[in-house]
């Protein structure tokens, strides 16, 4: 595997996580701020939200995420050259997504947890 294919793989994975974060935020907003209590209607609406979010995400955000990720990877590669730079950039991106998911799904702030450990 060359660095270009590794970069594309990392960008694709991070794009999936970004799309899921946006989808989760929209679904949480719908659950909390609307009066829908009917689980059938709510499920249908949430399924619609998934389509409305994921389709544009993979057409629009794919290019935006690629642009952001390329800039992020280039900056990281300037510090760490080649594949180690890509791996470090990907690991940082995963850590950021992990912290966001932890906050969204379990209401745990990773920064506070790490801060209190030290």
mmCIF file of N, CA and C in Angstrom:
data_model
loop_
_atom_site.group_PDB
_atom_site.id
_atom_site.type_symbol
_atom_site.label_atom_id
_atom_site.label_comp_id
_atom_site.label_asym_id
_atom_site.label_seq_id
_atom_site.Cartn_x
_atom_site.Cartn_y
_atom_site.Cartn_z
ATOM 1 N N UNK A 1 0.838 -1.187 0.000
ATOM 2 C CA UNK A 1 0.000 0.000 0.000
ATOM 3 C C UNK A 1 0.875 1.239 0.000
ATOM 4 N N UNK A 2 0.559 2.150 -0.896
ATOM 5 C CA UNK A 2 1.303 3.400 -0.905
ATOM 6 C C UNK A 2 0.585 4.432 -0.044
ATOM 7 N N UNK A 3 1.236 5.569 0.125
ATOM 8 C CA UNK A 3 0.676 6.579 1.027
ATOM 9 C C UNK A 3 -0.618 7.181 0.479
ATOM 10 N N UNK A 4 -0.788 7.219 -0.849
ATOM 11 C CA UNK A 4 -2.018 7.776 -1.427
ATOM 12 C C UNK A 4 -3.225 6.895 -1.102
ATOM 13 N N UNK A 5 -3.068 5.573 -1.205
ATOM 14 C CA UNK A 5 -4.200 4.690 -0.883
ATOM 15 C C UNK A 5 -4.486 4.669 0.616
ATOM 16 N N UNK A 6 -3.467 4.778 1.424
ATOM 17 C CA UNK A 6 -3.669 4.853 2.882
ATOM 18 C C UNK A 6 -4.397 6.151 3.231
ATOM 19 N N UNK A 7 -4.013 7.250 2.575
ATOM 20 C CA UNK A 7 -4.678 8.533 2.811
ATOM 21 C C UNK A 7 -6.147 8.462 2.422
ATOM 22 N N UNK A 8 -6.447 7.882 1.266
ATOM 23 C CA UNK A 8 -7.845 7.752 0.837
ATOM 24 C C UNK A 8 -8.645 6.909 1.823
ATOM 25 N N UNK A 9 -8.053 5.827 2.315
ATOM 26 C CA UNK A 9 -8.722 4.982 3.298
ATOM 27 C C UNK A 9 -9.021 5.773 4.567
ATOM 28 N N UNK A 10 -8.036 6.508 5.056
ATOM 29 C CA UNK A 10 -8.225 7.304 6.278
ATOM 30 C C UNK A 10 -9.293 8.374 6.085
ATOM 31 N N UNK A 11 -9.283 9.024 4.932
ATOM 32 C CA UNK A 11 -10.292 10.049 4.647
ATOM 33 C C UNK A 11 -11.677 9.430 4.607
ATOM 34 N N UNK A 12 -11.810 8.264 3.998
ATOM 35 C CA UNK A 12 -13.106 7.584 3.905
ATOM 36 C C UNK A 12 -13.626 7.233 5.298
ATOM 37 N N UNK A 13 -12.788 6.677 6.145
ATOM 38 C CA UNK A 13 -13.197 6.304 7.508
ATOM 39 C C UNK A 13 -13.625 7.543 8.295
ATOM 40 N N UNK A 14 -12.830 8.603 8.234
ATOM 41 C CA UNK A 14 -13.180 9.815 8.971
ATOM 42 C C UNK A 14 -14.456 10.452 8.435
ATOM 43 N N UNK A 15 -14.697 10.347 7.119
ATOM 44 C CA UNK A 15 -15.942 10.867 6.535
ATOM 45 C C UNK A 15 -17.146 10.106 7.072
ATOM 46 N N UNK A 16 -17.025 8.794 7.206
ATOM 47 C CA UNK A 16 -18.112 7.985 7.782
ATOM 48 C C UNK A 16 -18.407 8.450 9.208
ATOM 49 N N UNK A 17 -17.369 8.660 9.996
ATOM 50 C CA UNK A 17 -17.570 9.099 11.377
ATOM 51 C C UNK A 17 -18.195 10.488 11.436
ATOM 52 N N UNK A 18 -17.754 11.397 10.577
ATOM 53 C CA UNK A 18 -18.333 12.749 10.558
ATOM 54 C C UNK A 18 -19.816 12.683 10.194
ATOM 55 N N UNK A 19 -20.144 11.852 9.202
ATOM 56 C CA UNK A 19 -21.552 11.710 8.802
ATOM 57 C C UNK A 19 -22.383 11.144 9.951
ATOM 58 N N UNK A 20 -21.851 10.185 10.665
ATOM 59 C CA UNK A 20 -22.590 9.598 11.789
ATOM 60 C C UNK A 20 -22.767 10.604 12.920
ATOM 61 N N UNK A 21 -21.770 11.435 13.157
ATOM 62 C CA UNK A 21 -21.889 12.471 14.183
ATOM 63 C C UNK A 21 -23.012 13.441 13.828
ATOM 64 N N UNK A 22 -23.045 13.890 12.570
ATOM 65 C CA UNK A 22 -24.105 14.807 12.129
ATOM 66 C C UNK A 22 -25.468 14.128 12.247
ATOM 67 N N UNK A 23 -25.559 12.872 11.843
ATOM 68 C CA UNK A 23 -26.814 12.128 11.916
ATOM 69 C C UNK A 23 -27.270 11.960 13.366
ATOM 70 N N UNK A 24 -26.354 11.637 14.246
ATOM 71 C CA UNK A 24 -26.697 11.457 15.662
ATOM 72 C C UNK A 24 -27.186 12.755 16.278
ATOM 73 N N UNK A 25 -26.533 13.853 15.952
ATOM 74 C CA UNK A 25 -26.968 15.151 16.480
ATOM 75 C C UNK A 25 -28.380 15.472 15.997
ATOM 76 N N UNK A 26 -28.655 15.221 14.719
ATOM 77 C CA UNK A 26 -29.994 15.492 14.175
ATOM 78 C C UNK A 26 -31.043 14.591 14.826
ATOM 79 N N UNK A 27 -30.735 13.318 14.995
ATOM 80 C CA UNK A 27 -31.696 12.403 15.619
ATOM 81 C C UNK A 27 -31.917 12.750 17.084
ATOM 82 N N UNK A 28 -30.861 13.124 17.799
ATOM 83 C CA UNK A 28 -31.015 13.529 19.198
ATOM 84 C C UNK A 28 -31.873 14.780 19.307
ATOM 85 N N UNK A 29 -31.667 15.731 18.401
ATOM 86 C CA UNK A 29 -32.478 16.945 18.399
ATOM 87 C C UNK A 29 -33.941 16.582 18.170
ATOM 88 N N UNK A 30 -34.199 15.690 17.234
ATOM 89 C CA UNK A 30 -35.571 15.277 16.940
ATOM 90 C C UNK A 30 -36.207 14.607 18.155
ATOM 91 N N UNK A 31 -35.450 13.761 18.838
ATOM 92 C CA UNK A 31 -35.984 13.068 20.019
ATOM 93 C C UNK A 31 -36.279 14.020 21.166
ATOM 94 N N UNK A 32 -35.455 15.025 21.333
ATOM 95 C CA UNK A 32 -35.577 15.907 22.491
ATOM 96 C C UNK A 32 -36.528 17.072 22.234
ATOM 97 N N UNK A 33 -36.441 17.693 21.067
ATOM 98 C CA UNK A 33 -37.110 18.971 20.842
ATOM 99 C C UNK A 33 -38.400 18.904 20.033
ATOM 100 N N UNK A 34 -38.865 17.728 19.735
ATOM 101 C CA UNK A 34 -40.144 17.633 19.022
ATOM 102 C C UNK A 34 -41.144 16.912 19.909
ATOM 103 N N UNK A 35 -42.382 17.004 19.564
ATOM 104 C CA UNK A 35 -43.426 16.373 20.362
ATOM 105 C C UNK A 35 -43.767 14.968 19.900
ATOM 106 N N UNK A 36 -42.981 14.420 18.999
ATOM 107 C CA UNK A 36 -43.290 13.083 18.488
ATOM 108 C C UNK A 36 -43.056 12.029 19.559
ATOM 109 N N UNK A 37 -44.106 11.296 19.872
ATOM 110 C CA UNK A 37 -43.993 10.199 20.835
ATOM 111 C C UNK A 37 -44.288 8.854 20.175
ATOM 112 N N UNK A 38 -44.877 8.907 18.972
ATOM 113 C CA UNK A 38 -45.209 7.680 18.249
ATOM 114 C C UNK A 38 -43.918 7.059 17.701
ATOM 115 N N UNK A 39 -43.537 5.865 18.185
ATOM 116 C CA UNK A 39 -42.264 5.275 17.750
ATOM 117 C C UNK A 39 -42.234 4.951 16.256
ATOM 118 N N UNK A 40 -43.373 4.651 15.651
ATOM 119 C CA UNK A 40 -43.414 4.328 14.228
ATOM 120 C C UNK A 40 -43.121 5.566 13.384
ATOM 121 N N UNK A 41 -43.775 6.661 13.723
ATOM 122 C CA UNK A 41 -43.548 7.907 12.996
ATOM 123 C C UNK A 41 -42.120 8.405 13.223
ATOM 124 N N UNK A 42 -41.667 8.329 14.478
ATOM 125 C CA UNK A 42 -40.322 8.776 14.803
ATOM 126 C C UNK A 42 -39.268 7.954 14.058
ATOM 127 N N UNK A 43 -39.469 6.647 13.973
ATOM 128 C CA UNK A 43 -38.542 5.784 13.236
ATOM 129 C C UNK A 43 -38.525 6.137 11.761
ATOM 130 N N UNK A 44 -39.683 6.380 11.175
ATOM 131 C CA UNK A 44 -39.758 6.751 9.756
ATOM 132 C C UNK A 44 -39.050 8.084 9.514
ATOM 133 N N UNK A 45 -39.253 9.038 10.410
ATOM 134 C CA UNK A 45 -38.605 10.342 10.273
ATOM 135 C C UNK A 45 -37.084 10.195 10.420
ATOM 136 N N UNK A 46 -36.660 9.397 11.394
ATOM 137 C CA UNK A 46 -35.225 9.203 11.593
ATOM 138 C C UNK A 46 -34.590 8.482 10.408
ATOM 139 N N UNK A 47 -35.293 7.557 9.802
ATOM 140 C CA UNK A 47 -34.782 6.902 8.599
ATOM 141 C C UNK A 47 -34.639 7.919 7.470
ATOM 142 N N UNK A 48 -35.601 8.816 7.360
ATOM 143 C CA UNK A 48 -35.504 9.879 6.370
ATOM 144 C C UNK A 48 -34.316 10.788 6.631
ATOM 145 N N UNK A 49 -34.089 11.089 7.903
ATOM 146 C CA UNK A 49 -32.941 11.923 8.278
ATOM 147 C C UNK A 49 -31.638 11.253 7.845
ATOM 148 N N UNK A 50 -31.552 9.953 8.044
ATOM 149 C CA UNK A 50 -30.340 9.226 7.658
ATOM 150 C C UNK A 50 -30.077 9.383 6.160
ATOM 151 N N UNK A 51 -31.128 9.213 5.345
ATOM 152 C CA UNK A 51 -30.956 9.348 3.895
ATOM 153 C C UNK A 51 -30.606 10.781 3.526
ATOM 154 N N UNK A 52 -31.319 11.731 4.132
ATOM 155 C CA UNK A 52 -31.084 13.140 3.817
ATOM 156 C C UNK A 52 -29.673 13.558 4.225
ATOM 157 N N UNK A 53 -29.146 12.984 5.280
ATOM 158 C CA UNK A 53 -27.808 13.355 5.739
ATOM 159 C C UNK A 53 -26.730 12.579 4.985
ATOM 160 N N UNK A 54 -26.873 11.265 4.883
ATOM 161 C CA UNK A 54 -25.790 10.460 4.318
ATOM 162 C C UNK A 54 -25.602 10.668 2.821
ATOM 163 N N UNK A 55 -26.654 10.854 2.058
ATOM 164 C CA UNK A 55 -26.477 11.040 0.616
ATOM 165 C C UNK A 55 -25.662 12.298 0.313
ATOM 166 N N UNK A 56 -26.088 13.449 0.835
ATOM 167 C CA UNK A 56 -25.254 14.635 0.572
ATOM 168 C C UNK A 56 -23.881 14.560 1.231
ATOM 169 N N UNK A 57 -23.822 13.893 2.381
ATOM 170 C CA UNK A 57 -22.543 13.785 3.074
ATOM 171 C C UNK A 57 -21.516 13.125 2.163
ATOM 172 N N UNK A 58 -21.904 12.036 1.519
ATOM 173 C CA UNK A 58 -20.939 11.324 0.702
ATOM 174 C C UNK A 58 -20.731 11.957 -0.660
ATOM 175 N N UNK A 59 -21.587 12.871 -1.072
ATOM 176 C CA UNK A 59 -21.322 13.595 -2.300
ATOM 177 C C UNK A 59 -20.616 14.916 -2.013
ATOM 178 N N UNK A 60 -21.134 15.678 -1.061
ATOM 179 C CA UNK A 60 -20.559 16.977 -0.744
ATOM 180 C C UNK A 60 -19.418 16.870 0.260
ATOM 181 N N UNK A 61 -19.690 16.225 1.383
ATOM 182 C CA UNK A 61 -18.706 16.170 2.450
ATOM 183 C C UNK A 61 -17.498 15.335 2.063
ATOM 184 N N UNK A 62 -17.688 14.431 1.100
ATOM 185 C CA UNK A 62 -16.544 13.657 0.641
ATOM 186 C C UNK A 62 -15.451 14.580 0.138
ATOM 187 N N UNK A 63 -15.834 15.567 -0.665
ATOM 188 C CA UNK A 63 -14.838 16.509 -1.180
ATOM 189 C C UNK A 63 -14.365 17.468 -0.091
ATOM 190 N N UNK A 64 -15.287 17.915 0.765
ATOM 191 C CA UNK A 64 -14.902 18.818 1.852
ATOM 192 C C UNK A 64 -14.003 18.090 2.853
ATOM 193 N N UNK A 65 -14.411 16.885 3.241
ATOM 194 C CA UNK A 65 -13.603 16.109 4.187
ATOM 195 C C UNK A 65 -12.240 15.787 3.582
ATOM 196 N N UNK A 66 -12.231 15.519 2.273
ATOM 197 C CA UNK A 66 -10.958 15.235 1.617
ATOM 198 C C UNK A 66 -10.060 16.469 1.663
ATOM 199 N N UNK A 67 -10.641 17.638 1.406
ATOM 200 C CA UNK A 67 -9.871 18.872 1.443
ATOM 201 C C UNK A 67 -9.336 19.129 2.857
ATOM 202 N N UNK A 68 -10.210 18.985 3.863
ATOM 203 C CA UNK A 68 -9.792 19.206 5.251
ATOM 204 C C UNK A 68 -8.764 18.168 5.662
ATOM 205 N N UNK A 69 -9.051 16.915 5.333
ATOM 206 C CA UNK A 69 -8.135 15.840 5.718
ATOM 207 C C UNK A 69 -6.790 15.989 5.031
ATOM 208 N N UNK A 70 -6.805 16.383 3.752
ATOM 209 C CA UNK A 70 -5.534 16.575 3.047
ATOM 210 C C UNK A 70 -4.708 17.665 3.721
ATOM 211 N N UNK A 71 -5.367 18.770 4.085
ATOM 212 C CA UNK A 71 -4.647 19.828 4.788
ATOM 213 C C UNK A 71 -4.116 19.356 6.125
ATOM 214 N N UNK A 72 -4.947 18.607 6.842
ATOM 215 C CA UNK A 72 -4.556 18.059 8.143
ATOM 216 C C UNK A 72 -3.393 17.094 7.979
ATOM 217 N N UNK A 73 -3.501 16.209 6.967
ATOM 218 C CA UNK A 73 -2.445 15.223 6.729
ATOM 219 C C UNK A 73 -1.168 15.915 6.263
ATOM 220 N N UNK A 74 -1.289 16.932 5.404
ATOM 221 C CA UNK A 74 -0.096 17.651 4.938
ATOM 222 C C UNK A 74 0.631 18.319 6.104
ATOM 223 N N UNK A 75 -0.140 18.943 6.996
ATOM 224 C CA UNK A 75 0.491 19.584 8.148
ATOM 225 C C UNK A 75 1.170 18.551 9.036
ATOM 226 N N UNK A 76 0.512 17.413 9.217
ATOM 227 C CA UNK A 76 1.098 16.360 10.039
ATOM 228 C C UNK A 76 2.309 15.751 9.343
ATOM 229 N N UNK A 77 2.214 15.597 8.013
ATOM 230 C CA UNK A 77 3.340 15.043 7.257
ATOM 231 C C UNK A 77 4.540 15.974 7.277
ATOM 232 N N UNK A 78 4.301 17.276 7.430
ATOM 233 C CA UNK A 78 5.437 18.199 7.497
ATOM 234 C C UNK A 78 6.221 17.994 8.790
ATOM 235 N N UNK A 79 5.515 17.551 9.826
ATOM 236 C CA UNK A 79 6.186 17.254 11.084
ATOM 237 C C UNK A 79 6.736 15.828 11.058
ATOM 238 N N UNK A 80 5.911 14.894 10.616
ATOM 239 C CA UNK A 80 6.299 13.488 10.505
ATOM 240 C C UNK A 80 6.131 13.085 9.044
ATOM 241 N N UNK A 81 7.189 12.700 8.401
ATOM 242 C CA UNK A 81 7.113 12.456 6.953
ATOM 243 C C UNK A 81 6.491 11.097 6.632
ATOM 244 N N UNK A 82 5.831 11.039 5.463
ATOM 245 C CA UNK A 82 5.344 9.792 4.890
ATOM 246 C C UNK A 82 4.217 9.136 5.653
ATOM 247 N N UNK A 83 4.254 7.829 5.657
ATOM 248 C CA UNK A 83 3.191 7.017 6.257
ATOM 249 C C UNK A 83 3.056 7.250 7.762
ATOM 250 N N UNK A 84 4.145 7.438 8.525
ATOM 251 C CA UNK A 84 3.942 7.759 9.952
ATOM 252 C C UNK A 84 3.101 9.023 10.162
ATOM 253 N N UNK A 85 3.271 10.019 9.297
ATOM 254 C CA UNK A 85 2.475 11.237 9.399
ATOM 255 C C UNK A 85 1.004 10.977 9.135
ATOM 256 N N UNK A 86 0.733 10.136 8.137
ATOM 257 C CA UNK A 86 -0.654 9.770 7.829
ATOM 258 C C UNK A 86 -1.271 9.027 9.006
ATOM 259 N N UNK A 87 -0.525 8.109 9.575
ATOM 260 C CA UNK A 87 -1.031 7.317 10.706
ATOM 261 C C UNK A 87 -1.287 8.209 11.911
ATOM 262 N N UNK A 88 -0.399 9.153 12.172
ATOM 263 C CA UNK A 88 -0.595 10.067 13.303
ATOM 264 C C UNK A 88 -1.808 10.958 13.064
ATOM 265 N N UNK A 89 -1.960 11.486 11.828
ATOM 266 C CA UNK A 89 -3.125 12.319 11.509
ATOM 267 C C UNK A 89 -4.416 11.522 11.654
ATOM 268 N N UNK A 90 -4.414 10.281 11.188
ATOM 269 C CA UNK A 90 -5.590 9.423 11.291
ATOM 270 C C UNK A 90 -5.908 9.122 12.748
ATOM 271 N N UNK A 91 -4.877 8.834 13.535
ATOM 272 C CA UNK A 91 -5.089 8.549 14.962
ATOM 273 C C UNK A 91 -5.671 9.767 15.680
ATOM 274 N N UNK A 92 -5.179 10.957 15.351
ATOM 275 C CA UNK A 92 -5.736 12.173 15.957
ATOM 276 C C UNK A 92 -7.192 12.377 15.544
ATOM 277 N N UNK A 93 -7.486 12.143 14.262
ATOM 278 C CA UNK A 93 -8.867 12.245 13.793
ATOM 279 C C UNK A 93 -9.777 11.252 14.492
ATOM 280 N N UNK A 94 -9.293 10.017 14.651
ATOM 281 C CA UNK A 94 -10.081 8.997 15.366
ATOM 282 C C UNK A 94 -10.311 9.401 16.815
ATOM 283 N N UNK A 95 -9.290 9.951 17.442
ATOM 284 C CA UNK A 95 -9.422 10.376 18.840
ATOM 285 C C UNK A 95 -10.452 11.489 18.975
ATOM 286 N N UNK A 96 -10.444 12.428 18.042
ATOM 287 C CA UNK A 96 -11.433 13.507 18.065
ATOM 288 C C UNK A 96 -12.840 12.935 17.878
ATOM 289 N N UNK A 97 -13.017 12.047 16.905
ATOM 290 C CA UNK A 97 -14.333 11.414 16.681
ATOM 291 C C UNK A 97 -14.752 10.591 17.896
ATOM 292 N N UNK A 98 -13.814 9.881 18.507
ATOM 293 C CA UNK A 98 -14.107 9.092 19.698
ATOM 294 C C UNK A 98 -14.630 9.986 20.816
ATOM 295 N N UNK A 99 -13.974 11.115 21.025
ATOM 296 C CA UNK A 99 -14.419 12.049 22.059
ATOM 297 C C UNK A 99 -15.806 12.600 21.781
ATOM 298 N N UNK A 100 -16.094 12.895 20.518
ATOM 299 C CA UNK A 100 -17.421 13.411 20.166
ATOM 300 C C UNK A 100 -18.481 12.338 20.368
ATOM 301 N N UNK A 101 -18.212 11.114 19.912
ATOM 302 C CA UNK A 101 -19.167 10.023 20.103
ATOM 303 C C UNK A 101 -19.383 9.728 21.588
ATOM 304 N N UNK A 102 -18.331 9.748 22.368
ATOM 305 C CA UNK A 102 -18.453 9.502 23.804
ATOM 306 C C UNK A 102 -19.364 10.534 24.450
ATOM 307 N N UNK A 103 -19.226 11.777 24.017
ATOM 308 C CA UNK A 103 -20.074 12.848 24.550
ATOM 309 C C UNK A 103 -21.522 12.691 24.089
ATOM 310 N N UNK A 104 -21.724 12.369 22.798
ATOM 311 C CA UNK A 104 -23.077 12.243 22.260
ATOM 312 C C UNK A 104 -23.817 11.024 22.807
ATOM 313 N N UNK A 105 -23.140 9.913 22.891
ATOM 314 C CA UNK A 105 -23.817 8.658 23.245
ATOM 315 C C UNK A 105 -23.883 8.400 24.744
ATOM 316 N N UNK A 106 -22.858 8.848 25.486
ATOM 317 C CA UNK A 106 -22.794 8.508 26.917
ATOM 318 C C UNK A 106 -22.638 9.722 27.824
ATOM 319 N N UNK A 107 -22.649 10.917 27.238
ATOM 320 C CA UNK A 107 -22.558 12.167 27.998
ATOM 321 C C UNK A 107 -21.302 12.210 28.868
ATOM 322 N N UNK A 108 -20.203 11.701 28.313
ATOM 323 C CA UNK A 108 -18.915 11.715 29.005
ATOM 324 C C UNK A 108 -17.981 12.635 28.228
ATOM 325 N N UNK A 109 -17.400 13.599 28.923
ATOM 326 C CA UNK A 109 -16.458 14.513 28.299
ATOM 327 C C UNK A 109 -15.057 13.934 28.451
ATOM 328 N N UNK A 110 -14.474 13.491 27.353
ATOM 329 C CA UNK A 110 -13.169 12.840 27.370
ATOM 330 C C UNK A 110 -12.079 13.766 27.878
ATOM 331 N N UNK A 111 -12.169 15.034 27.534
ATOM 332 C CA UNK A 111 -11.154 15.998 27.982
ATOM 333 C C UNK A 111 -11.162 16.119 29.499
ATOM 334 N N UNK A 112 -12.362 16.189 30.083
ATOM 335 C CA UNK A 112 -12.453 16.261 31.549
ATOM 336 C C UNK A 112 -11.930 14.988 32.200
ATOM 337 N N UNK A 113 -12.241 13.838 31.626
ATOM 338 C CA UNK A 113 -11.772 12.566 32.186
ATOM 339 C C UNK A 113 -10.248 12.506 32.165
ATOM 340 N N UNK A 114 -9.654 12.871 31.032
ATOM 341 C CA UNK A 114 -8.194 12.842 30.922
ATOM 342 C C UNK A 114 -7.577 13.899 31.837
ATOM 343 N N UNK A 115 -8.210 15.077 31.923
ATOM 344 C CA UNK A 115 -7.703 16.150 32.772
ATOM 345 C C UNK A 115 -7.659 15.726 34.232
ATOM 346 N N UNK A 116 -8.703 15.000 34.688
ATOM 347 C CA UNK A 116 -8.752 14.572 36.088
ATOM 348 C C UNK A 116 -7.802 13.416 36.384
ATOM 349 N N UNK A 117 -7.357 12.712 35.360
ATOM 350 C CA UNK A 117 -6.416 11.615 35.566
ATOM 351 C C UNK A 117 -5.023 12.139 35.881
ATOM 352 N N UNK A 118 -4.712 13.353 35.404
ATOM 353 C CA UNK A 118 -3.357 13.883 35.598
ATOM 354 C C UNK A 118 -3.331 14.887 36.673
#
